[in-house]
XYZ file of C-alpha atoms in Angstrom:
784
model
C 56.526 48.940 -31.178
C 54.853 46.428 -33.462
C 56.730 43.596 -31.701
C 55.419 44.752 -28.296
C 51.840 44.891 -29.672
C 52.071 41.343 -31.034
C 53.318 40.048 -27.670
C 50.389 41.701 -25.926
C 47.884 40.188 -28.395
C 49.371 36.691 -28.037
C 49.369 36.908 -24.264
C 45.724 38.005 -24.305
C 44.701 35.025 -26.514
C 46.734 32.582 -24.456
C 45.122 33.811 -21.241
C 41.716 33.505 -22.866
C 42.241 29.833 -23.662
C 44.122 28.883 -20.491
C 42.350 27.423 -17.464
C 42.440 29.141 -14.068
C 43.919 27.608 -11.005
C 41.921 26.764 -7.882
C 42.865 29.166 -5.102
C 42.798 27.731 -1.583
C 42.268 31.019 0.250
C 38.526 30.605 1.025
C 36.975 30.115 4.422
C 34.827 27.218 3.123
C 36.137 25.391 0.093
C 33.761 23.502 -2.154
C 34.912 23.745 -5.742
C 33.861 21.708 -8.761
C 37.140 20.791 -10.468
C 35.679 20.004 -13.917
C 35.888 23.642 -15.261
C 39.529 23.787 -14.099
C 40.662 20.474 -15.498
C 41.610 18.663 -18.713
C 41.423 14.968 -19.452
C 43.144 12.152 -21.340
C 41.465 8.804 -22.046
C 44.167 6.103 -22.017
C 41.947 3.058 -22.464
C 43.538 -0.088 -21.110
C 47.064 1.364 -21.325
C 48.494 1.301 -17.818
C 50.642 4.491 -17.814
C 52.672 5.521 -14.765
C 52.554 8.991 -13.317
C 56.027 9.660 -14.752
C 54.751 8.906 -18.261
C 51.581 10.987 -17.801
C 53.572 14.028 -16.682
C 56.081 13.614 -19.541
C 55.925 15.992 -22.523
C 54.541 13.386 -24.924
C 51.296 12.640 -23.041
C 50.929 16.103 -21.456
C 50.306 17.674 -24.880
C 47.458 15.179 -25.505
C 45.256 16.391 -22.617
C 42.042 18.143 -23.701
C 39.945 20.602 -21.668
C 36.714 19.416 -20.063
C 33.873 21.414 -21.604
C 31.305 20.551 -18.903
C 30.540 20.888 -15.222
C 30.429 17.078 -14.847
C 32.587 14.190 -15.951
C 30.814 11.761 -18.295
C 31.941 8.225 -18.999
C 30.710 6.084 -21.873
C 30.879 2.315 -22.222
C 34.458 2.634 -23.553
C 36.578 0.453 -21.260
C 39.724 1.625 -19.554
C 40.908 4.567 -17.480
C 40.767 8.329 -17.850
C 43.292 10.815 -16.396
C 42.319 14.277 -15.240
C 44.689 17.077 -14.262
C 44.060 20.424 -12.586
C 46.088 23.017 -10.757
C 45.702 24.327 -7.220
C 47.435 27.251 -5.500
C 47.851 27.493 -1.742
C 48.764 31.133 -0.930
C 47.814 30.845 2.772
C 51.357 30.197 3.985
C 50.451 26.908 5.719
C 49.686 23.330 4.725
C 46.013 22.422 4.247
C 44.164 19.113 4.612
C 41.897 18.817 1.561
C 39.510 16.153 0.208
C 38.536 15.171 -3.295
C 34.886 14.053 -3.176
C 33.586 11.891 -6.071
C 29.744 11.964 -6.276
C 28.914 8.619 -7.830
C 29.008 5.022 -6.564
C 30.041 3.496 -9.910
C 33.812 3.888 -9.676
C 36.010 0.792 -9.792
C 39.050 2.833 -8.697
C 40.062 6.471 -8.292
C 43.712 7.305 -7.614
C 44.962 10.802 -6.847
C 48.579 11.827 -7.485
C 49.884 14.871 -5.610
C 53.293 16.289 -4.768
C 54.590 15.515 -1.306
C 55.160 18.170 1.320
C 58.948 17.910 1.034
C 59.080 18.021 -2.786
C 59.831 14.271 -2.741
C 57.922 13.568 -5.964
C 54.355 12.414 -6.497
C 52.474 10.495 -3.812
C 49.211 8.676 -4.429
C 46.013 7.827 -2.541
C 43.601 5.157 -3.821
C 39.870 4.600 -3.269
C 36.997 2.967 -5.170
C 34.734 -0.041 -5.034
C 37.603 -2.476 -5.628
C 38.488 -1.728 -2.012
C 36.310 -2.721 0.868
C 34.842 0.136 2.928
C 37.303 -0.459 5.754
C 40.270 -0.239 3.325
C 39.312 3.122 1.868
C 41.252 6.175 3.065
C 38.151 8.027 4.290
C 35.029 6.438 5.768
C 32.814 9.528 6.194
C 31.716 9.588 2.552
C 31.068 7.290 -0.355
C 34.263 7.901 -2.356
C 36.565 10.515 -0.787
C 40.339 10.960 -1.206
C 42.181 12.975 1.454
C 45.514 14.684 0.775
C 47.750 17.482 2.124
C 48.213 20.544 -0.091
C 51.697 22.025 0.157
C 52.443 25.731 -0.224
C 52.293 27.395 -3.617
C 51.095 25.951 -6.895
C 50.978 22.296 -7.922
C 49.398 20.065 -10.522
C 47.183 17.182 -9.368
C 46.438 14.079 -11.438
C 43.362 11.946 -10.929
C 43.097 8.523 -12.566
C 39.508 7.181 -12.719
C 38.455 3.694 -13.826
C 34.642 3.646 -14.025
C 32.589 0.593 -13.241
C 29.752 1.570 -15.558
C 28.507 4.419 -17.730
C 28.102 7.366 -15.427
C 27.981 11.140 -15.145
C 29.495 12.528 -12.006
C 30.832 15.606 -10.311
C 34.178 15.765 -8.507
C 34.583 18.484 -5.903
C 37.557 19.767 -3.934
C 36.523 20.511 -0.311
C 38.263 21.420 2.908
C 37.989 19.598 6.216
C 35.185 21.753 7.632
C 33.100 21.284 4.515
C 33.552 17.507 4.427
C 32.628 17.201 8.069
C 29.601 19.489 7.655
C 28.347 17.596 4.578
C 28.976 14.220 6.167
C 27.013 15.265 9.231
C 24.176 16.592 7.090
C 23.986 13.420 5.012
C 24.152 11.282 8.118
C 21.210 13.198 9.615
C 19.342 12.801 6.322
C 19.997 9.175 5.458
C 19.546 7.776 8.942
C 15.890 8.875 9.130
C 15.297 7.652 5.544
C 16.712 4.230 6.397
C 14.779 4.178 9.642
C 11.571 5.076 7.809
C 12.045 2.069 5.506
C 12.960 -0.168 8.423
C 9.822 0.721 10.361
C 7.723 0.325 7.181
C 9.136 -3.213 6.782
C 8.389 -3.891 10.434
C 4.858 -2.611 9.967
C 4.309 -4.941 7.021
C 5.780 -7.879 8.939
C 3.417 -7.193 11.864
C 0.513 -7.074 9.458
C 1.380 -10.558 8.226
C 1.690 -11.784 11.792
C -1.757 -10.419 12.615
C -3.626 -11.138 9.412
C -1.650 -13.876 7.647
C -2.053 -12.068 4.329
C 0.481 -12.841 1.597
C 0.434 -9.273 0.342
C 2.098 -8.222 3.605
C 4.899 -10.749 3.041
C 5.670 -9.402 -0.435
C 5.392 -5.812 0.844
C 8.049 -6.641 3.409
C 10.177 -8.004 0.553
C 9.683 -4.790 -1.421
C 10.683 -2.556 1.473
C 13.683 -4.727 2.291
C 14.872 -4.450 -1.335
C 14.310 -0.680 -1.260
C 16.313 -0.412 1.938
C 19.209 -2.268 0.296
C 18.942 -0.111 -2.818
C 18.890 3.125 -0.852
C 21.841 2.139 1.355
C 23.814 1.178 -1.764
C 23.306 4.485 -3.507
C 24.123 6.615 -0.482
C 26.972 4.379 0.687
C 25.534 3.698 4.160
C 25.663 -0.061 3.496
C 29.448 0.218 3.991
C 28.889 1.209 7.635
C 27.229 -2.176 8.254
C 29.237 -4.420 5.877
C 32.713 -2.923 5.669
C 34.752 -5.937 4.595
C 33.331 -6.783 1.135
C 34.559 -5.014 -2.039
C 31.907 -3.669 -4.414
C 29.387 -3.682 -1.553
C 27.560 -0.642 -2.967
C 27.013 -2.303 -6.355
C 25.886 -5.540 -4.669
C 23.372 -3.622 -2.557
C 22.095 -1.583 -5.533
C 21.613 -4.655 -7.780
C 20.239 -6.936 -5.075
C 17.932 -4.200 -3.790
C 16.594 -3.359 -7.253
C 15.913 -6.970 -8.243
C 14.455 -7.797 -4.825
C 12.122 -4.781 -4.972
C 10.890 -5.679 -8.450
C 10.452 -9.291 -7.338
C 8.318 -8.224 -4.416
C 6.257 -5.868 -6.601
C 5.628 -8.728 -9.073
C 4.544 -11.109 -6.273
C 2.112 -8.479 -4.913
C 0.421 -8.449 -8.289
C 0.443 -12.251 -8.420
C -1.319 -12.292 -5.043
C -4.105 -10.311 -6.765
C -4.290 -12.779 -9.687
C -8.067 -13.080 -9.484
C -8.288 -9.658 -11.135
C -6.083 -10.281 -14.186
C -6.044 -12.511 -17.195
C -4.306 -15.883 -16.939
C -1.615 -15.074 -19.462
C -0.740 -11.808 -17.702
C -0.529 -13.628 -14.390
C 1.661 -16.335 -15.959
C 3.952 -13.713 -17.559
C 4.396 -11.829 -14.272
C 4.975 -15.089 -12.407
C 7.637 -16.190 -14.919
C 9.276 -12.770 -14.744
C 9.275 -12.960 -10.921
C 11.350 -16.178 -11.176
C 13.816 -14.379 -13.508
C 14.105 -11.576 -10.948
C 14.670 -14.101 -8.166
C 17.563 -15.625 -10.112
C 18.942 -12.118 -10.621
C 18.675 -11.513 -6.857
C 20.758 -14.603 -6.159
C 23.305 -13.687 -8.845
C 23.668 -10.156 -7.534
C 24.827 -11.517 -4.144
C 27.913 -13.060 -5.818
C 31.096 -11.455 -7.161
C 29.334 -11.321 -10.551
C 27.248 -8.411 -9.256
C 29.475 -5.721 -10.759
C 28.693 -7.097 -14.247
C 24.901 -6.989 -13.697
C 24.348 -3.251 -14.017
C 23.513 -3.573 -17.757
C 21.076 -6.348 -16.861
C 19.362 -3.995 -14.439
C 18.931 -1.471 -17.253
C 17.130 -4.146 -19.344
C 14.996 -5.717 -16.610
C 13.637 -2.523 -15.114
C 11.762 -1.350 -18.291
C 10.592 -4.910 -18.994
C 9.163 -5.279 -15.507
C 7.331 -1.965 -15.688
C 5.825 -2.900 -19.029
C 4.280 -5.979 -17.412
C 3.185 -4.034 -14.332
C 1.530 -1.422 -16.548
C -0.318 -4.181 -18.405
C -1.599 -5.559 -15.114
C -2.946 -2.164 -14.001
C -4.457 -1.626 -17.436
C -6.495 -4.835 -17.068
C -7.348 -4.309 -13.431
C -9.863 -1.772 -12.237
C -9.200 0.131 -9.042
C -12.222 -0.743 -6.915
C -11.178 0.371 -3.447
C -8.999 2.878 -1.644
C -6.418 0.100 -1.212
C -6.274 -0.343 -4.986
C -5.838 3.387 -5.571
C -3.098 3.714 -2.976
C -1.321 0.690 -4.397
C -1.501 2.150 -7.893
C -0.103 5.463 -6.620
C 2.721 3.566 -4.954
C 3.531 1.767 -8.209
C 3.557 5.067 -10.097
C 6.035 6.506 -7.576
C 8.152 3.371 -7.906
C 8.082 3.845 -11.693
C 9.335 7.381 -11.256
C 12.080 6.221 -8.926
C 13.323 3.476 -11.195
C 13.074 5.724 -14.255
C 15.401 8.181 -12.540
C 17.844 5.438 -11.549
C 17.863 3.990 -15.064
C 18.567 7.389 -16.578
C 21.390 7.764 -14.055
C 22.813 4.385 -14.994
C 22.907 5.269 -18.707
C 24.455 8.656 -17.940
C 21.576 10.952 -18.926
C 21.211 12.165 -15.342
C 24.178 13.062 -13.178
C 24.674 10.925 -10.079
C 24.705 14.049 -7.915
C 23.625 13.889 -4.316
C 20.835 16.452 -4.914
C 19.412 14.336 -7.751
C 19.711 11.138 -5.738
C 17.899 12.689 -2.770
C 14.907 13.555 -5.013
C 14.894 10.028 -6.537
C 15.209 8.433 -3.083
C 12.396 10.651 -1.779
C 10.147 8.996 -4.400
C 11.299 5.619 -3.105
C 10.341 6.439 0.498
C 6.906 7.736 -0.508
C 6.275 4.701 -2.744
C 7.125 2.249 0.030
C 4.907 4.030 2.536
C 1.953 3.941 0.117
C 2.461 0.252 -0.694
C 2.833 -0.619 2.995
C -0.396 1.228 3.888
C -2.335 -0.269 0.996
C -1.168 -3.773 1.935
C -2.484 -3.084 5.419
C -5.845 -2.147 3.887
C -5.809 -5.331 1.812
C -5.121 -7.410 4.900
C -7.979 -5.753 6.809
C -10.293 -6.204 3.847
C -9.485 -9.884 3.764
C -10.509 -10.320 7.377
C -13.406 -7.857 7.430
C -14.822 -9.094 4.133
C -16.236 -6.212 2.057
C -19.878 -6.038 1.241
C -19.069 -7.134 -2.349
C -18.249 -10.602 -0.952
C -21.768 -10.968 0.496
C -24.351 -12.838 -1.562
C -25.485 -10.440 -4.277
C -28.778 -12.151 -5.073
C -31.826 -10.055 -5.865
C -33.592 -8.611 -2.809
C -36.843 -10.322 -3.900
C -35.166 -13.740 -3.674
C -34.617 -13.675 0.080
C -38.313 -14.000 1.097
C -38.640 -16.901 -1.341
C -35.626 -18.670 0.180
C -36.932 -17.941 3.664
C -40.295 -19.529 2.874
C -38.600 -22.505 1.204
C -36.449 -23.053 4.269
C -39.518 -22.917 6.525
C -41.471 -25.370 4.357
C -38.792 -28.019 4.170
C -38.178 -27.988 7.910
C -41.645 -29.401 8.615
C -41.148 -32.676 6.713
C -37.584 -33.038 8.039
C -38.747 -32.725 11.648
C -41.514 -35.230 10.916
C -39.036 -37.778 9.554
C -36.655 -37.344 12.499
C -39.523 -37.595 15.014
C -40.822 -40.827 13.471
C -37.332 -42.404 13.438
C -36.986 -41.675 17.169
C -40.356 -43.327 17.799
C -39.323 -46.368 15.706
C -36.125 -46.744 17.739
C -38.201 -47.193 20.895
C -39.959 -50.244 19.373
C -38.656 -53.796 19.044
C -36.711 -53.972 15.802
C -34.622 -56.611 14.150
C -30.963 -55.902 13.376
C -31.706 -55.133 9.726
C -34.617 -52.888 10.667
C -32.444 -51.018 13.205
C -29.843 -50.450 10.467
C -32.528 -49.064 8.162
C -33.769 -46.699 10.853
C -30.252 -45.502 11.627
C -29.668 -44.797 7.925
C -32.957 -42.924 7.719
C -32.102 -40.891 10.802
C -28.615 -40.063 9.468
C -30.162 -38.843 6.194
C -32.632 -36.741 8.118
C -29.892 -35.083 10.145
C -27.985 -34.364 6.925
C -31.055 -32.632 5.438
C -31.474 -30.684 8.667
C -27.866 -29.466 8.534
C -28.370 -28.333 4.921
C -31.471 -26.458 6.035
C -29.421 -24.829 8.768
C -26.836 -23.742 6.189
C -29.618 -22.216 4.069
C -31.000 -20.431 7.126
C -27.567 -18.972 7.879
C -27.303 -17.727 4.293
C -30.744 -16.086 4.589
C -29.769 -14.380 7.867
C -26.633 -13.158 6.188
C -28.436 -11.748 3.177
C -31.134 -10.062 5.267
C -28.598 -8.712 7.811
C -30.416 -10.523 10.635
C -27.366 -11.975 12.335
C -27.432 -12.537 16.099
C -26.324 -9.435 17.930
C -25.138 -8.768 21.459
C -22.461 -10.328 23.654
C -22.967 -12.342 26.781
C -20.845 -14.112 29.349
C -20.437 -17.843 28.817
C -18.513 -20.852 29.992
C -16.033 -21.917 27.351
C -15.943 -25.563 28.458
C -19.749 -25.891 28.476
C -19.929 -24.193 25.058
C -17.419 -26.592 23.490
C -19.227 -29.611 24.959
C -22.646 -28.364 23.798
C -21.300 -27.848 20.249
C -19.521 -31.227 20.003
C -21.971 -33.578 21.688
C -24.696 -33.504 18.975
C -22.132 -34.784 16.478
C -21.023 -37.777 18.569
C -23.797 -39.958 17.066
C -22.740 -39.135 13.561
C -19.105 -39.905 14.377
C -20.047 -43.212 16.006
C -22.216 -44.223 13.053
C -19.309 -43.625 10.694
C -16.858 -45.344 13.088
C -14.905 -42.089 13.392
C -13.147 -41.060 16.571
C -14.296 -37.608 17.757
C -11.806 -36.016 20.141
C -12.255 -32.819 22.166
C -9.047 -31.336 23.572
C -9.332 -28.129 25.647
C -6.157 -26.687 27.133
C -6.445 -26.796 30.948
C -4.770 -23.414 31.319
C -7.627 -21.640 29.560
C -9.951 -19.601 31.817
C -13.533 -20.837 31.928
C -15.480 -17.558 31.666
C -15.448 -15.376 28.551
C -17.645 -12.688 26.948
C -18.657 -12.907 23.305
C -21.360 -13.581 20.745
C -22.212 -17.182 21.691
C -24.682 -17.759 18.878
C -22.265 -16.758 16.128
C -19.390 -18.699 17.680
C -21.641 -21.755 17.862
C -22.601 -21.373 14.194
C -18.933 -21.046 13.111
C -17.711 -24.129 15.006
C -20.764 -26.166 13.997
C -20.168 -25.425 10.322
C -16.512 -26.455 10.537
C -17.213 -29.556 12.615
C -20.008 -30.646 10.275
C -17.698 -30.077 7.301
C -14.981 -32.257 8.892
C -17.362 -35.159 9.650
C -18.990 -34.903 6.233
C -15.798 -35.568 4.280
C -14.111 -37.983 6.688
C -14.778 -41.669 6.091
C -12.272 -43.138 8.537
C -9.808 -41.990 11.188
C -10.604 -39.095 13.500
C -11.810 -35.534 13.849
C -10.043 -33.520 16.540
C -11.376 -30.295 18.089
C -8.687 -28.366 19.943
C -9.136 -25.209 22.006
C -6.090 -23.378 23.321
C -4.894 -19.832 24.121
C -3.374 -17.826 21.272
C -1.497 -14.581 20.799
C -2.999 -11.203 21.625
C -5.729 -12.377 24.052
C -7.195 -14.697 21.439
C -8.517 -18.231 21.678
C -7.693 -20.625 18.827
C -10.241 -23.272 17.819
C -8.867 -25.873 15.444
C -10.780 -28.667 13.691
C -8.564 -31.315 12.122
C -9.756 -34.336 10.157
C -8.197 -37.294 8.378
C -10.318 -36.878 5.271
C -9.146 -36.876 1.627
C -7.751 -33.330 1.726
C -8.025 -30.765 -1.055
C -5.960 -29.646 -4.024
C -4.595 -26.073 -4.177
C -7.028 -24.873 -6.851
C -9.959 -26.185 -4.804
C -8.733 -24.312 -1.733
C -8.647 -21.031 -3.661
C -12.372 -21.265 -4.461
C -13.437 -22.750 -1.146
C -14.637 -19.502 0.453
C -16.249 -18.025 -2.685
C -20.005 -17.761 -3.066
C -21.389 -18.056 -6.622
C -21.466 -14.666 -8.390
C -21.102 -13.150 -11.833
C -17.463 -12.337 -11.042
C -16.764 -15.969 -10.183
C -17.987 -18.138 -13.067
C -15.830 -21.085 -11.942
C -18.102 -21.645 -8.934
C -21.376 -22.089 -10.819
C -21.422 -25.889 -11.029
C -23.206 -27.588 -8.046
C -20.110 -29.464 -6.908
C -18.127 -26.235 -6.694
C -20.723 -24.245 -4.779
C -20.068 -24.068 -1.041
C -22.413 -22.381 1.433
C -21.026 -23.300 4.852
C -17.417 -22.127 4.525
C -18.107 -18.728 2.867
C -20.728 -18.036 5.554
C -18.269 -19.210 8.193
C -15.561 -16.884 6.899
C -17.947 -13.950 6.927
C -19.053 -14.680 10.493
C -15.460 -15.009 11.669
C -14.605 -11.673 10.085
C -17.692 -10.140 11.656
C -16.321 -10.945 15.111
C -12.845 -9.608 14.231
C -11.318 -13.072 14.104
C -9.272 -14.884 11.469
C -10.047 -18.087 9.606
C -7.194 -20.019 7.989
C -6.694 -23.554 6.753
C -4.143 -26.103 5.676
C -4.930 -29.117 3.486
C -3.018 -31.724 1.546
C -4.361 -34.468 -0.671
C -4.705 -37.789 1.183
C -3.431 -36.116 4.386
C -6.508 -34.398 5.765
C -7.543 -30.811 6.463
C -7.201 -28.412 9.399
C -9.178 -25.220 9.938
C -8.083 -22.628 12.478
C -10.327 -19.969 13.958
C -8.593 -17.321 16.056
C -11.196 -15.364 18.037
C -10.538 -12.265 20.126
C -12.204 -13.257 23.392
C -11.786 -11.366 26.658
C -11.853 -13.447 29.840
C -14.230 -12.179 32.508
C -12.292 -13.776 35.338
C -10.022 -11.527 37.446
C -6.387 -11.340 36.326
C -4.324 -13.993 38.027
C -7.408 -16.037 38.923
C -6.645 -19.751 39.241
C -9.207 -22.477 38.518
C -7.336 -24.922 40.702
C -9.502 -26.077 43.599
C -8.952 -28.255 46.622
C -10.958 -31.043 44.963
C -8.664 -30.923 41.990
C -5.584 -31.038 44.191
C -6.998 -34.194 45.767
C -6.292 -36.030 42.509
C -2.539 -35.702 43.078
C -0.826 -39.102 43.097
C -3.830 -41.064 41.750
C -2.670 -43.806 39.355
C -4.677 -43.890 36.126
C -4.543 -46.290 33.192
C -6.098 -45.333 29.818
C -6.847 -48.150 27.377
C -7.914 -46.966 23.885
C -6.883 -48.019 20.393
C -6.997 -44.360 19.326
C -3.697 -42.829 20.458
C -4.975 -39.254 20.060
C -7.695 -39.922 22.605
C -5.103 -41.502 24.912
C -2.797 -38.474 24.609
C -5.608 -36.019 25.361
C -6.668 -37.853 28.539
C -3.041 -38.316 29.559
C -2.352 -34.584 29.143
C -5.406 -33.682 31.191
C -4.700 -36.122 33.992
C -1.073 -35.101 34.272
C -2.164 -31.486 34.651
C -4.272 -32.624 37.600
C -1.243 -34.239 39.206
C -2.140 -37.857 38.355
C 0.225 -40.605 37.278
C -0.858 -41.942 33.872
C -0.236 -45.168 31.955
C -1.551 -45.451 28.355
C -2.210 -48.725 26.537
C -3.447 -49.294 22.982
C -5.171 -52.681 23.489
C -6.822 -54.724 26.253
C -4.320 -57.630 26.207
C -1.355 -55.370 26.937
C -3.370 -53.519 29.532
C -4.203 -56.729 31.442
C -0.541 -57.740 31.472
C 0.472 -54.317 32.753
C -2.193 -54.401 35.467
C -0.735 -57.684 36.777
C 2.749 -56.209 36.721
C 1.753 -53.088 38.636
C -0.335 -55.034 41.109
C 2.507 -57.416 42.032
C 4.843 -54.428 42.392
C 2.416 -53.262 45.083
C 1.622 -50.195 42.989
C -1.896 -51.065 41.795
C -3.734 -48.850 39.343
C -6.468 -46.800 41.035
C -8.618 -45.935 38.004
C -9.123 -47.762 34.721
C -10.459 -45.744 31.770
C -11.620 -48.097 28.974
C -12.854 -47.543 25.463
C -15.772 -49.817 24.732
C -15.203 -50.049 20.981
C -11.744 -51.705 20.798
C -10.737 -54.454 18.362
C -10.096 -58.037 19.548
C -11.399 -57.311 23.070
C -14.012 -54.703 23.919
C -13.993 -52.544 27.018
C -16.830 -54.535 28.642
C -14.997 -57.827 28.009
C -11.875 -56.456 29.627
C -13.910 -55.192 32.604
C -15.303 -58.726 33.111
C -11.750 -60.167 33.010
C -10.622 -57.666 35.631
C -13.535 -58.388 37.974
C -13.040 -62.153 37.700
C -9.238 -62.203 38.126
C -8.226 -62.969 41.722
C -4.675 -61.737 41.028
C -5.935 -58.195 40.370
C -7.646 -55.461 42.323
C -11.241 -56.489 41.621
C -12.608 -53.306 43.178
C -10.686 -50.979 40.856
C -12.731 -47.972 39.642
C -13.659 -48.431 35.978
C -14.750 -45.538 33.753
C -16.100 -46.627 30.336
C -15.988 -44.473 27.206
C -18.554 -45.050 24.464
C -20.045 -43.281 21.493
C -23.455 -44.987 21.408
C -26.489 -44.642 23.640
C -27.491 -48.279 22.999
C -24.131 -49.525 24.228
C -24.406 -47.260 27.290
C -27.478 -49.197 28.466
C -25.669 -52.523 28.151
C -22.753 -51.247 30.248
C -25.009 -50.584 33.239
C -24.854 -54.319 34.089
C -23.865 -54.810 37.753
C -21.481 -57.641 36.831
C -19.242 -55.218 34.979
C -18.943 -52.875 37.928
C -18.563 -49.788 35.684
C -18.579 -46.750 37.918
C -19.106 -44.085 35.227
C -20.131 -44.237 31.584
C -18.910 -41.211 29.603
C -20.064 -40.337 26.133
C -17.353 -39.584 23.574
C -15.885 -37.076 22.980
C -14.972 -36.824 26.664
C -14.583 -33.319 27.955
C -12.082 -32.322 30.626
C -14.832 -31.179 32.988
C -16.883 -34.389 32.771
C -13.788 -36.583 33.265
C -12.618 -34.541 36.248
C -16.038 -34.655 37.872
C -16.181 -38.403 37.440
C -12.771 -38.826 39.049
C -13.662 -36.534 41.935
C -16.895 -38.496 42.554
C -14.834 -41.690 42.601
C -12.293 -40.407 45.144
C -13.867 -42.013 48.244
C -13.951 -45.417 46.563
C -10.385 -44.983 45.289
C -9.100 -44.133 48.787
C -11.040 -47.070 50.300
C -9.464 -49.450 47.738
C -6.044 -48.147 48.673
C -6.659 -48.792 52.381
C -7.934 -52.317 51.631
C -4.873 -53.092 49.487
C -2.539 -51.714 52.136
C -4.198 -53.877 54.826
C -3.820 -56.990 52.674
C -0.207 -56.175 52.075
C 0.455 -55.738 55.815
C -1.272 -59.057 56.580
C 0.892 -60.843 54.037
C 4.008 -59.406 55.649
C 2.760 -60.454 59.113
C 2.177 -64.092 58.131
């Protein structure tokens, strides 16, 4: 009796400390195997399944006292064993699902259906996605469960410290979960993709660097998300460790973009903070490059170190910077959500949080929200940069504006008196030296007048008395009216002033003519002011989104990068660097504000000793009917006319050549008079004489008037050829009216397309008559 009682007690204790088997008689199987399993850490010892199942190693297995498997930094492999029982009377297709991406290899050993010993199935990051046994999950091992009871052995080699759950699921469950995750992750990935597209479009529209770095942040987040959920394998299925590469590259790229966003706001932080963030951004960029190599699987510890360091610097930036606008507050909220996301990922990497799908979904939800906030705030920043907040207006005292207004009115009287007297002096007989003095005096007077105009624009800006209302205007007439007053200044400085308007532009537009005139006048005056030799080119052409682009390019000295950063800043208490007179600019800050007022965009490019270019993209709506063509019968009459342009400035030659070719004319360009005369002889003796000769008066070695005399006196040329002379001086224009020169039209530089075309059309009867005369002479020579 005592013996029977002892047997019962021992059996009770043994059952209490034994682990249950997993029964496979459920309709939907989803069982965590950790409570049913025991483990053995074998380190770097590469035991076979026969050795593991032998009596020596079997006794060394210990029970798992947790619902999750935790791996420390100890290198090597760990074996797990658990028992399943299939009482259903039929074979079952089962799946072992490992919920973590940080597994180098996971190999399952199970008994074959015909009791043929242990078979194995391998998965893990050491295999590319296409080589894994199951592609509808991150790390899934399929196997067939035979009838009855059997022990399974799972060998896991972790890639990094991790806490994970391993579940045993049936086919219906794996398909249902895969479908659910597919429906979840596809919208999340699409949300990030469209956020990146939104940021890229913002850069295209506003050319704001914050949008570029926002696109970088979202791209990195998309890589990070697709690495954690395994969807990157659907796109890149042939590279081992693709999940780790995506996680590392995405994390470093996201942090790099977040650092560059703060650098773009460097005006609001101390210099050493900006330098520290900039240096750290370069470190992150190196890490991005390294994570795209096979070394990526060793960079997970580096990620654990760089993430806290980066957020320490980001926190310092936000501590120094005050949130002054809704864009700042949204950006700060986005950074806080990013901090929460990366904190969760770091805790997951060091094993304090399990890499469960439920946990990852919460962490990834923070990532989506953070990216949406940053993308929206970058859009607000871009709009603020083009619509210029009221804080960027002059913040002088309200009592100062009437004083400035009176000062502007008082100085205009003497300036007008000086300019009026110089015009009267020019009408008198003056010696060459006296004429030079008067020209210098007049140039100085015009400079003072332009400065008074700048001051008047500033006063109108401060008093909110800007011109209002839109009106219909002719774009070609507007460009000519703006450029022509500056031709005298360009000629006095021996600078070539070129106006190039694209022929395909419609002529009629609606807009604020007065503000557009102020903007272009400021930029043109700025280009002529700082250009001592070379040329200033004004180009007008169609641009994207029903916009017209005005560009003013000069060959001046150019500007350094630090000068460009302060170029559009008015003096204020927040900008102490712009207090010295040489650093104070009135025209360009006013110009930027006026461009923003019309919904346009002002940008620039400048290099030292290479010149400067300003672009103004204005949203202008054409008032002409859609599909309207400006081509007329008079313009078609220019087809086939042979034109020769002689000018030492090749830009001017190219502009006239482009215009004439659009009108159907045949164009020859020459850079000097000697070559032009030789070519005229050649074309004449080929019986293809030039119909129209366009000459620049101010050419070296031989002027335009001297070449015209040579043409008229040469019996071997067409003496009646139509000559159009280009000049930049009114005094020279009077000299060119001599009948001996036979100049048909005298055009003032810069020559507009409309003026040139009208001159050619007026010359058409004479051109056709010259052709008939030449043809008659040619026929007579054949007859005799």
